[in-house]
mmCIF file of C-alpha atoms in Angstrom:
data_model
loop_
_atom_site.group_PDB
_atom_site.id
_atom_site.type_symbol
_atom_site.label_atom_id
_atom_site.label_comp_id
_atom_site.label_asym_id
_atom_site.label_seq_id
_atom_site.Cartn_x
_atom_site.Cartn_y
_atom_site.Cartn_z
ATOM 1 C CA MET A 1 -4.735 44.700 5.667
ATOM 2 C CA LEU A 2 -4.526 42.000 8.365
ATOM 3 C CA SER A 3 -3.079 42.871 11.731
ATOM 4 C CA GLN A 4 -0.560 40.549 13.358
ATOM 5 C CA ASP A 5 -3.273 39.235 15.692
ATOM 6 C CA ASP A 6 -5.575 38.525 12.735
ATOM 7 C CA SER A 7 -2.881 36.537 10.952
ATOM 8 C CA LEU A 8 -2.157 34.505 14.054
ATOM 9 C CA SER A 9 -5.818 33.600 14.463
ATOM 10 C CA LYS A 10 -6.178 32.411 10.862
ATOM 11 C CA PRO A 11 -7.209 28.726 10.941
ATOM 12 C CA ALA A 12 -4.747 26.153 9.642
ATOM 13 C CA PRO A 13 -5.600 24.548 6.297
ATOM 14 C CA ILE A 14 -7.611 21.341 6.530
ATOM 15 C CA ASP A 15 -5.692 18.121 5.928
ATOM 16 C CA ARG A 16 -8.374 16.169 4.069
ATOM 17 C CA ASN A 17 -6.511 12.881 4.395
ATOM 18 C CA ARG A 18 -6.317 13.264 8.161
ATOM 19 C CA GLU A 19 -9.975 14.217 8.288
ATOM 20 C CA LEU A 20 -10.857 11.095 6.311
ATOM 21 C CA LEU A 21 -8.917 9.000 8.821
ATOM 22 C CA LYS A 22 -11.476 10.059 11.424
ATOM 23 C CA THR A 23 -14.186 8.307 9.394
ATOM 24 C CA ALA A 24 -12.489 4.938 9.886
ATOM 25 C CA ARG A 25 -12.681 2.422 12.718
ATOM 26 C CA GLU A 26 -9.363 1.935 14.486
ATOM 27 C CA GLU A 27 -8.104 -1.394 15.786
ATOM 28 C CA ILE A 28 -4.736 -2.640 17.027
ATOM 29 C CA TYR A 29 -3.428 -5.414 14.804
ATOM 30 C CA LYS A 30 -0.068 -5.903 16.479
ATOM 31 C CA THR A 31 1.820 -5.052 19.653
ATOM 32 C CA VAL A 32 5.588 -5.390 19.553
ATOM 33 C CA GLY A 33 8.269 -3.968 21.850
ATOM 34 C CA GLY A 34 5.628 -1.996 23.741
ATOM 35 C CA VAL A 35 4.410 -0.359 20.517
ATOM 36 C CA ASN A 36 0.761 -0.680 19.462
ATOM 37 C CA LEU A 37 0.333 -0.661 15.692
ATOM 38 C CA PRO A 38 -3.109 0.437 14.497
ATOM 39 C CA VAL A 39 -5.086 -0.323 11.384
ATOM 40 C CA TYR A 40 -7.784 2.032 10.115
ATOM 41 C CA ILE A 41 -10.800 0.282 8.617
ATOM 42 C CA TRP A 42 -13.470 1.560 6.240
ATOM 43 C CA GLU A 43 -16.559 -0.628 5.928
ATOM 44 C CA PRO A 44 -18.755 -0.540 2.820
ATOM 45 C CA GLU A 45 -22.311 0.616 3.274
ATOM 46 C CA ALA A 46 -24.823 -2.230 3.433
ATOM 47 C CA SER A 47 -26.150 -1.359 -0.022
ATOM 48 C CA LYS A 48 -22.632 -1.655 -1.476
ATOM 49 C CA ALA A 49 -21.466 -4.793 0.343
ATOM 50 C CA PRO A 50 -21.671 -8.046 -1.620
ATOM 51 C CA PRO A 51 -23.815 -10.944 -0.328
ATOM 52 C CA TYR A 52 -20.689 -13.074 0.113
ATOM 53 C CA PRO A 53 -17.462 -12.496 2.109
ATOM 54 C CA LYS A 54 -15.862 -9.267 0.969
ATOM 55 C CA SER A 55 -12.540 -8.716 -0.728
ATOM 56 C CA VAL A 56 -10.133 -6.552 1.242
ATOM 57 C CA ILE A 57 -7.524 -4.042 0.126
ATOM 58 C CA ALA A 58 -4.721 -3.316 2.595
ATOM 59 C CA PHE A 59 -2.675 -0.147 2.059
ATOM 60 C CA PHE A 60 0.815 0.526 3.417
ATOM 61 C CA TYR A 61 1.857 4.167 3.167
ATOM 62 C CA SER A 62 4.849 5.418 1.193
ATOM 63 C CA SER A 63 8.159 5.546 2.999
ATOM 64 C CA GLY A 64 11.808 4.689 2.727
ATOM 65 C CA TRP A 65 11.083 2.643 5.866
ATOM 66 C CA ASP A 66 11.971 5.885 7.649
ATOM 67 C CA ASN A 67 8.883 8.112 7.796
ATOM 68 C CA GLY A 68 5.430 8.600 6.315
ATOM 69 C CA GLN A 69 1.756 9.220 6.999
ATOM 70 C CA VAL A 70 -0.739 6.425 7.601
ATOM 71 C CA SER A 71 -3.447 8.778 6.286
ATOM 72 C CA GLN A 72 -1.865 8.878 2.804
ATOM 73 C CA PHE A 73 -4.175 6.297 1.247
ATOM 74 C CA ALA A 74 -7.317 7.332 3.146
ATOM 75 C CA PRO A 75 -8.941 8.708 -0.043
ATOM 76 C CA HIS A 76 -8.263 5.396 -1.800
ATOM 77 C CA CYS A 77 -9.798 3.522 1.120
ATOM 78 C CA VAL A 78 -12.955 5.645 1.047
ATOM 79 C CA TYR A 79 -13.321 4.917 -2.644
ATOM 80 C CA PHE A 80 -12.821 1.145 -2.432
ATOM 81 C CA ALA A 81 -15.209 0.909 0.510
ATOM 82 C CA SER A 82 -17.754 2.522 -1.823
ATOM 83 C CA ARG A 83 -17.014 -0.353 -4.224
ATOM 84 C CA GLY A 84 -17.938 -2.994 -1.656
ATOM 85 C CA MET A 85 -14.464 -3.837 -0.355
ATOM 86 C CA LEU A 86 -13.207 -3.699 3.193
ATOM 87 C CA ALA A 87 -10.498 -1.052 2.886
ATOM 88 C CA MET A 88 -7.666 -0.643 5.363
ATOM 89 C CA ALA A 89 -4.676 1.585 6.045
ATOM 90 C CA PHE A 90 -2.030 -0.153 8.159
ATOM 91 C CA ASP A 91 0.516 1.635 10.290
ATOM 92 C CA TYR A 92 3.926 -0.008 10.575
ATOM 93 C CA ARG A 93 7.282 0.656 12.192
ATOM 94 C CA VAL A 94 9.562 3.271 10.612
ATOM 95 C CA SER A 95 12.952 4.447 11.795
ATOM 96 C CA ALA A 96 12.026 8.069 12.576
ATOM 97 C CA LYS A 97 9.306 7.028 15.023
ATOM 98 C CA HIS A 98 10.471 3.651 16.289
ATOM 99 C CA GLY A 99 14.217 3.429 15.668
ATOM 100 C CA SER A 100 13.410 0.448 13.467
ATOM 101 C CA THR A 101 14.876 -1.071 10.309
ATOM 102 C CA PRO A 102 13.328 -2.182 6.987
ATOM 103 C CA VAL A 103 13.274 -5.715 8.394
ATOM 104 C CA ASP A 104 10.885 -4.587 11.157
ATOM 105 C CA ALA A 105 8.594 -2.975 8.579
ATOM 106 C CA MET A 106 8.644 -6.175 6.512
ATOM 107 C CA ALA A 107 7.688 -8.194 9.588
ATOM 108 C CA ASP A 108 4.787 -5.808 10.287
ATOM 109 C CA ALA A 109 3.334 -6.272 6.799
ATOM 110 C CA ARG A 110 3.504 -10.032 7.187
ATOM 111 C CA SER A 111 1.779 -9.720 10.564
ATOM 112 C CA ALA A 112 -0.915 -7.543 8.987
ATOM 113 C CA PHE A 113 -1.805 -10.109 6.323
ATOM 114 C CA ARG A 114 -1.854 -12.890 8.909
ATOM 115 C CA TRP A 115 -4.072 -10.770 11.147
ATOM 116 C CA LEU A 116 -6.523 -10.385 8.281
ATOM 117 C CA ARG A 117 -6.712 -14.121 7.703
ATOM 118 C CA LEU A 118 -6.877 -14.933 11.410
ATOM 119 C CA ASN A 119 -9.843 -12.555 11.788
ATOM 120 C CA ALA A 120 -11.474 -13.207 8.412
ATOM 121 C CA VAL A 121 -14.774 -14.435 9.854
ATOM 122 C CA GLU A 122 -15.159 -11.487 12.231
ATOM 123 C CA LEU A 123 -14.203 -9.044 9.481
ATOM 124 C CA GLY A 124 -16.512 -10.675 6.948
ATOM 125 C CA ILE A 125 -13.771 -11.077 4.357
ATOM 126 C CA SER A 126 -12.557 -13.829 2.089
ATOM 127 C CA PRO A 127 -9.053 -14.941 3.145
ATOM 128 C CA GLY A 128 -8.359 -15.698 -0.521
ATOM 129 C CA LYS A 129 -9.172 -12.207 -1.775
ATOM 130 C CA ILE A 130 -6.664 -9.940 -0.069
ATOM 131 C CA VAL A 131 -5.017 -7.177 -2.082
ATOM 132 C CA GLY A 132 -1.725 -5.787 -0.794
ATOM 133 C CA ALA A 133 -1.173 -2.182 -1.869
ATOM 134 C CA GLY A 134 1.282 0.563 -1.069
ATOM 135 C CA GLY A 135 3.775 3.150 -2.192
ATOM 136 C CA SER A 136 7.566 3.140 -2.268
ATOM 137 C CA GLY A 137 8.816 1.318 0.871
ATOM 138 C CA GLY A 138 5.215 0.456 1.764
ATOM 139 C CA ALA A 139 4.873 -1.207 -1.637
ATOM 140 C CA HIS A 140 8.079 -3.122 -0.942
ATOM 141 C CA ILE A 141 6.869 -4.609 2.332
ATOM 142 C CA ALA A 142 3.505 -5.592 0.810
ATOM 143 C CA ALA A 143 5.177 -7.327 -2.132
ATOM 144 C CA ALA A 144 7.882 -8.881 0.045
ATOM 145 C CA ALA A 145 5.191 -10.716 2.014
ATOM 146 C CA ALA A 146 4.386 -12.578 -1.204
ATOM 147 C CA MET A 147 7.877 -12.924 -2.637
ATOM 148 C CA VAL A 148 10.588 -13.567 -0.063
ATOM 149 C CA PRO A 149 10.746 -16.050 2.827
ATOM 150 C CA GLY A 150 11.664 -15.185 6.395
ATOM 151 C CA PHE A 151 11.424 -11.724 7.944
ATOM 152 C CA ASP A 152 8.651 -13.007 10.224
ATOM 153 C CA GLU A 153 7.996 -11.662 13.707
ATOM 154 C CA ALA A 154 9.336 -13.982 16.407
ATOM 155 C CA GLY A 155 6.637 -16.222 17.847
ATOM 156 C CA GLU A 156 4.171 -15.642 15.023
ATOM 157 C CA ASP A 157 2.011 -18.504 13.733
ATOM 158 C CA LEU A 158 3.737 -19.314 10.447
ATOM 159 C CA SER A 159 0.993 -21.749 9.467
ATOM 160 C CA ILE A 160 -1.130 -18.717 8.555
ATOM 161 C CA PRO A 161 -0.126 -17.574 5.042
ATOM 162 C CA CYS A 162 1.166 -14.009 4.789
ATOM 163 C CA ALA A 163 1.122 -13.639 1.002
ATOM 164 C CA PRO A 164 -1.541 -11.317 -0.427
ATOM 165 C CA ASN A 165 -3.548 -12.598 -3.389
ATOM 166 C CA ALA A 166 -2.879 -9.562 -5.589
ATOM 167 C CA LEU A 167 -0.593 -6.537 -5.479
ATOM 168 C CA ALA A 168 -1.054 -2.858 -6.376
ATOM 169 C CA LEU A 169 2.273 -1.044 -6.184
ATOM 170 C CA PHE A 170 2.893 2.695 -6.555
ATOM 171 C CA ASN A 171 6.486 3.669 -7.462
ATOM 172 C CA PRO A 172 7.642 0.598 -5.522
ATOM 173 C CA VAL A 173 11.055 -0.159 -4.092
ATOM 174 C CA LEU A 174 11.876 -3.391 -5.927
ATOM 175 C CA ASP A 175 15.671 -3.373 -6.040
ATOM 176 C CA THR A 176 17.537 -3.114 -2.718
ATOM 177 C CA SER A 177 20.940 -3.881 -4.196
ATOM 178 C CA LYS A 178 23.716 -1.275 -4.188
ATOM 179 C CA LYS A 179 22.494 0.043 -7.550
ATOM 180 C CA GLY A 180 18.895 0.261 -6.353
ATOM 181 C CA PHE A 181 17.329 2.001 -3.343
ATOM 182 C CA GLY A 182 17.824 1.471 0.368
ATOM 183 C CA PHE A 183 20.798 -0.894 0.462
ATOM 184 C CA ASP A 184 22.449 1.120 3.243
ATOM 185 C CA ARG A 185 19.238 1.224 5.314
ATOM 186 C CA PHE A 186 19.464 -2.478 6.105
ATOM 187 C CA THR A 187 21.560 -3.597 9.050
ATOM 188 C CA THR A 188 23.659 -5.959 6.937
ATOM 189 C CA PRO A 189 24.326 -6.487 3.213
ATOM 190 C CA ASP A 190 22.854 -9.979 3.578
ATOM 191 C CA GLN A 191 19.524 -8.548 4.740
ATOM 192 C CA ALA A 192 19.413 -6.194 1.764
ATOM 193 C CA LYS A 193 20.189 -9.087 -0.576
ATOM 194 C CA ARG A 194 17.458 -11.303 0.881
ATOM 195 C CA ALA A 195 14.970 -8.412 0.730
ATOM 196 C CA ASN A 196 15.746 -7.662 -2.923
ATOM 197 C CA LEU A 197 12.517 -8.348 -4.843
ATOM 198 C CA ALA A 198 14.244 -7.990 -8.203
ATOM 199 C CA GLY A 199 16.159 -11.144 -7.341
ATOM 200 C CA ALA A 200 13.128 -13.046 -6.060
ATOM 201 C CA ILE A 201 10.959 -13.251 -9.180
ATOM 202 C CA ALA A 202 9.532 -16.734 -9.626
ATOM 203 C CA ALA A 203 6.546 -18.377 -11.262
ATOM 204 C CA GLY A 204 3.229 -18.338 -9.405
ATOM 205 C CA LEU A 205 3.375 -14.854 -7.893
ATOM 206 C CA PRO A 206 0.160 -12.869 -7.325
ATOM 207 C CA PRO A 207 -1.276 -10.713 -10.141
ATOM 208 C CA THR A 208 0.513 -7.393 -9.897
ATOM 209 C CA LEU A 209 -0.246 -3.847 -11.029
ATOM 210 C CA ILE A 210 2.530 -1.238 -10.930
ATOM 211 C CA PHE A 211 2.266 2.531 -11.339
ATOM 212 C CA HIS A 212 5.488 4.463 -11.959
ATOM 213 C CA GLY A 213 6.508 7.879 -13.296
ATOM 214 C CA THR A 214 9.390 8.111 -15.742
ATOM 215 C CA HIS A 215 10.960 11.094 -13.924
ATOM 216 C CA ASP A 216 11.082 9.468 -10.500
ATOM 217 C CA ARG A 217 14.363 10.600 -8.930
ATOM 218 C CA VAL A 218 13.880 8.604 -5.723
ATOM 219 C CA VAL A 219 13.106 5.119 -7.017
ATOM 220 C CA SER A 220 14.260 4.406 -10.562
ATOM 221 C CA PHE A 221 11.524 3.860 -13.155
ATOM 222 C CA ASP A 222 13.846 1.341 -14.815
ATOM 223 C CA SER A 223 13.547 -0.956 -11.794
ATOM 224 C CA SER A 224 9.792 -1.291 -12.368
ATOM 225 C CA PHE A 225 10.221 -1.678 -16.126
ATOM 226 C CA ASP A 226 12.744 -4.489 -15.686
ATOM 227 C CA PHE A 227 10.690 -6.104 -12.927
ATOM 228 C CA ALA A 228 7.526 -6.201 -15.043
ATOM 229 C CA LYS A 229 9.403 -7.656 -18.000
ATOM 230 C CA ARG A 230 10.931 -10.412 -15.889
ATOM 231 C CA MET A 231 7.597 -11.147 -14.179
ATOM 232 C CA LYS A 232 5.998 -11.738 -17.570
ATOM 233 C CA LYS A 233 8.831 -14.054 -18.585
ATOM 234 C CA LYS A 234 7.874 -16.179 -15.587
ATOM 235 C CA LYS A 235 4.245 -16.187 -16.842
ATOM 236 C CA ASN A 236 3.034 -13.989 -13.975
ATOM 237 C CA ILE A 237 0.355 -11.350 -14.540
ATOM 238 C CA CYS A 238 2.114 -8.007 -14.198
ATOM 239 C CA GLU A 239 0.840 -4.737 -15.643
ATOM 240 C CA LEU A 240 3.047 -1.645 -15.604
ATOM 241 C CA VAL A 241 1.236 1.666 -16.061
ATOM 242 C CA ILE A 242 3.698 4.339 -17.159
ATOM 243 C CA TYR A 243 3.241 8.030 -16.371
ATOM 244 C CA GLU A 244 5.497 10.082 -18.607
ATOM 245 C CA GLY A 245 7.268 12.978 -16.935
ATOM 246 C CA GLN A 246 5.914 12.232 -13.467
ATOM 247 C CA GLY A 247 8.054 12.065 -10.341
ATOM 248 C CA HIS A 248 7.852 10.229 -7.047
ATOM 249 C CA GLY A 249 4.441 10.350 -5.348
ATOM 250 C CA PHE A 250 2.639 11.657 -8.437
ATOM 251 C CA PHE A 251 -0.460 9.552 -7.708
ATOM 252 C CA ASN A 252 -1.388 11.126 -4.372
ATOM 253 C CA PHE A 253 -4.793 12.753 -3.965
ATOM 254 C CA ASN A 254 -3.246 16.012 -2.740
ATOM 255 C CA VAL A 255 -0.708 16.195 -5.594
ATOM 256 C CA SER A 256 -2.965 15.893 -8.636
ATOM 257 C CA PHE A 257 -6.646 14.982 -8.402
ATOM 258 C CA ASP A 258 -6.730 14.151 -12.121
ATOM 259 C CA ILE A 259 -3.880 11.660 -11.866
ATOM 260 C CA TYR A 260 -5.228 10.290 -8.595
ATOM 261 C CA GLN A 261 -8.534 9.670 -10.381
ATOM 262 C CA ALA A 262 -6.823 8.085 -13.386
ATOM 263 C CA THR A 263 -4.777 5.668 -11.268
ATOM 264 C CA LEU A 264 -7.841 4.844 -9.200
ATOM 265 C CA ASN A 265 -9.805 3.955 -12.327
ATOM 266 C CA VAL A 266 -6.994 1.729 -13.596
ATOM 267 C CA LEU A 267 -6.773 -0.055 -10.240
ATOM 268 C CA ASP A 268 -10.551 -0.503 -10.198
ATOM 269 C CA ASP A 269 -10.454 -2.080 -13.668
ATOM 270 C CA PHE A 270 -7.590 -4.347 -12.601
ATOM 271 C CA LEU A 271 -9.478 -5.585 -9.539
ATOM 272 C CA VAL A 272 -12.610 -6.188 -11.627
ATOM 273 C CA GLY A 273 -10.544 -8.168 -14.124
ATOM 274 C CA GLN A 274 -9.026 -10.286 -11.369
ATOM 275 C CA GLY A 275 -12.418 -10.996 -9.765
ATOM 276 C CA PHE A 276 -11.988 -9.005 -6.552
ATOM 277 C CA ILE A 277 -14.905 -6.646 -7.177
ATOM 278 C CA GLU A 278 -17.870 -6.547 -9.527
ATOM 279 C CA PRO A 279 -18.087 -4.093 -12.432
ATOM 280 C CA ASP A 280 -19.948 -0.924 -11.524
ATOM 281 C CA PRO A 281 -20.401 1.641 -14.302
ATOM 282 C CA ASP A 282 -21.910 4.054 -11.777
ATOM 283 C CA ALA A 283 -18.987 3.886 -9.341
ATOM 284 C CA GLY A 284 -17.845 7.297 -8.162
ATOM 285 C CA LEU A 285 -14.693 8.456 -6.439
ATOM 286 C CA GLY A 286 -16.183 8.432 -2.970
ATOM 287 C CA ASP A 287 -16.799 11.373 -0.666
ATOM 288 C CA VAL A 288 -13.275 12.754 -0.544
ATOM 289 C CA LEU A 289 -13.918 16.464 -0.911
#
């Protein structure tokens, strides 16, 4: 039997995602209102890097624009670095930490994509092969950078495109109307209307991959189903991968390794098909354990 002192000295469980964050290089991509916003960068090993400018995948963690962990997609980043990509996890403003609104988060994602293109030479990336990825509210701000005008940070160089070249969205917020998610988190109804991706579907949008569970009680599965159907009507590439019986956040490494692996494999195949990475039958899941 443990004594009280023994129980108090028991080490806390290891947060693998946080530990993986320590393997990344940290840079500041934006300073706004006295707040420094970091990006965590995983470089591919020399043997894995292609001989030409790399593709990059930029992850924005799940949130309702209110809270979240920048380490969430660290396992994904480790894996895609092993596939020869530059992999990044971007921090952005959320209300719990910064007293911010969804509009601020949207501006941060746009700044992130511009930062990538502005620093493409130094980073060794192709400015035409940027994948925007994220979950929930993070998926919304990544997709919004490609779909809706405005929401730019004041003073930013708007001549630098902010639209990613492909999208990978995990249980994304796509409908910010009253019947969707997050309408009341915007300062005004007009902001929520302009940020509504379901109402911004047009021809010529980036190839898009969506993962969604049918039992999601936070963000409706139907919103992704309808979005994918309407994207295809506009002749856009949009693949919806359905996970029966799964809820919100089902894809996370620390929720189910099997599902994490399955979604990772699907995303890998999608990026191969779209020409962002080369096929690699020997690709593993990276050193995440």
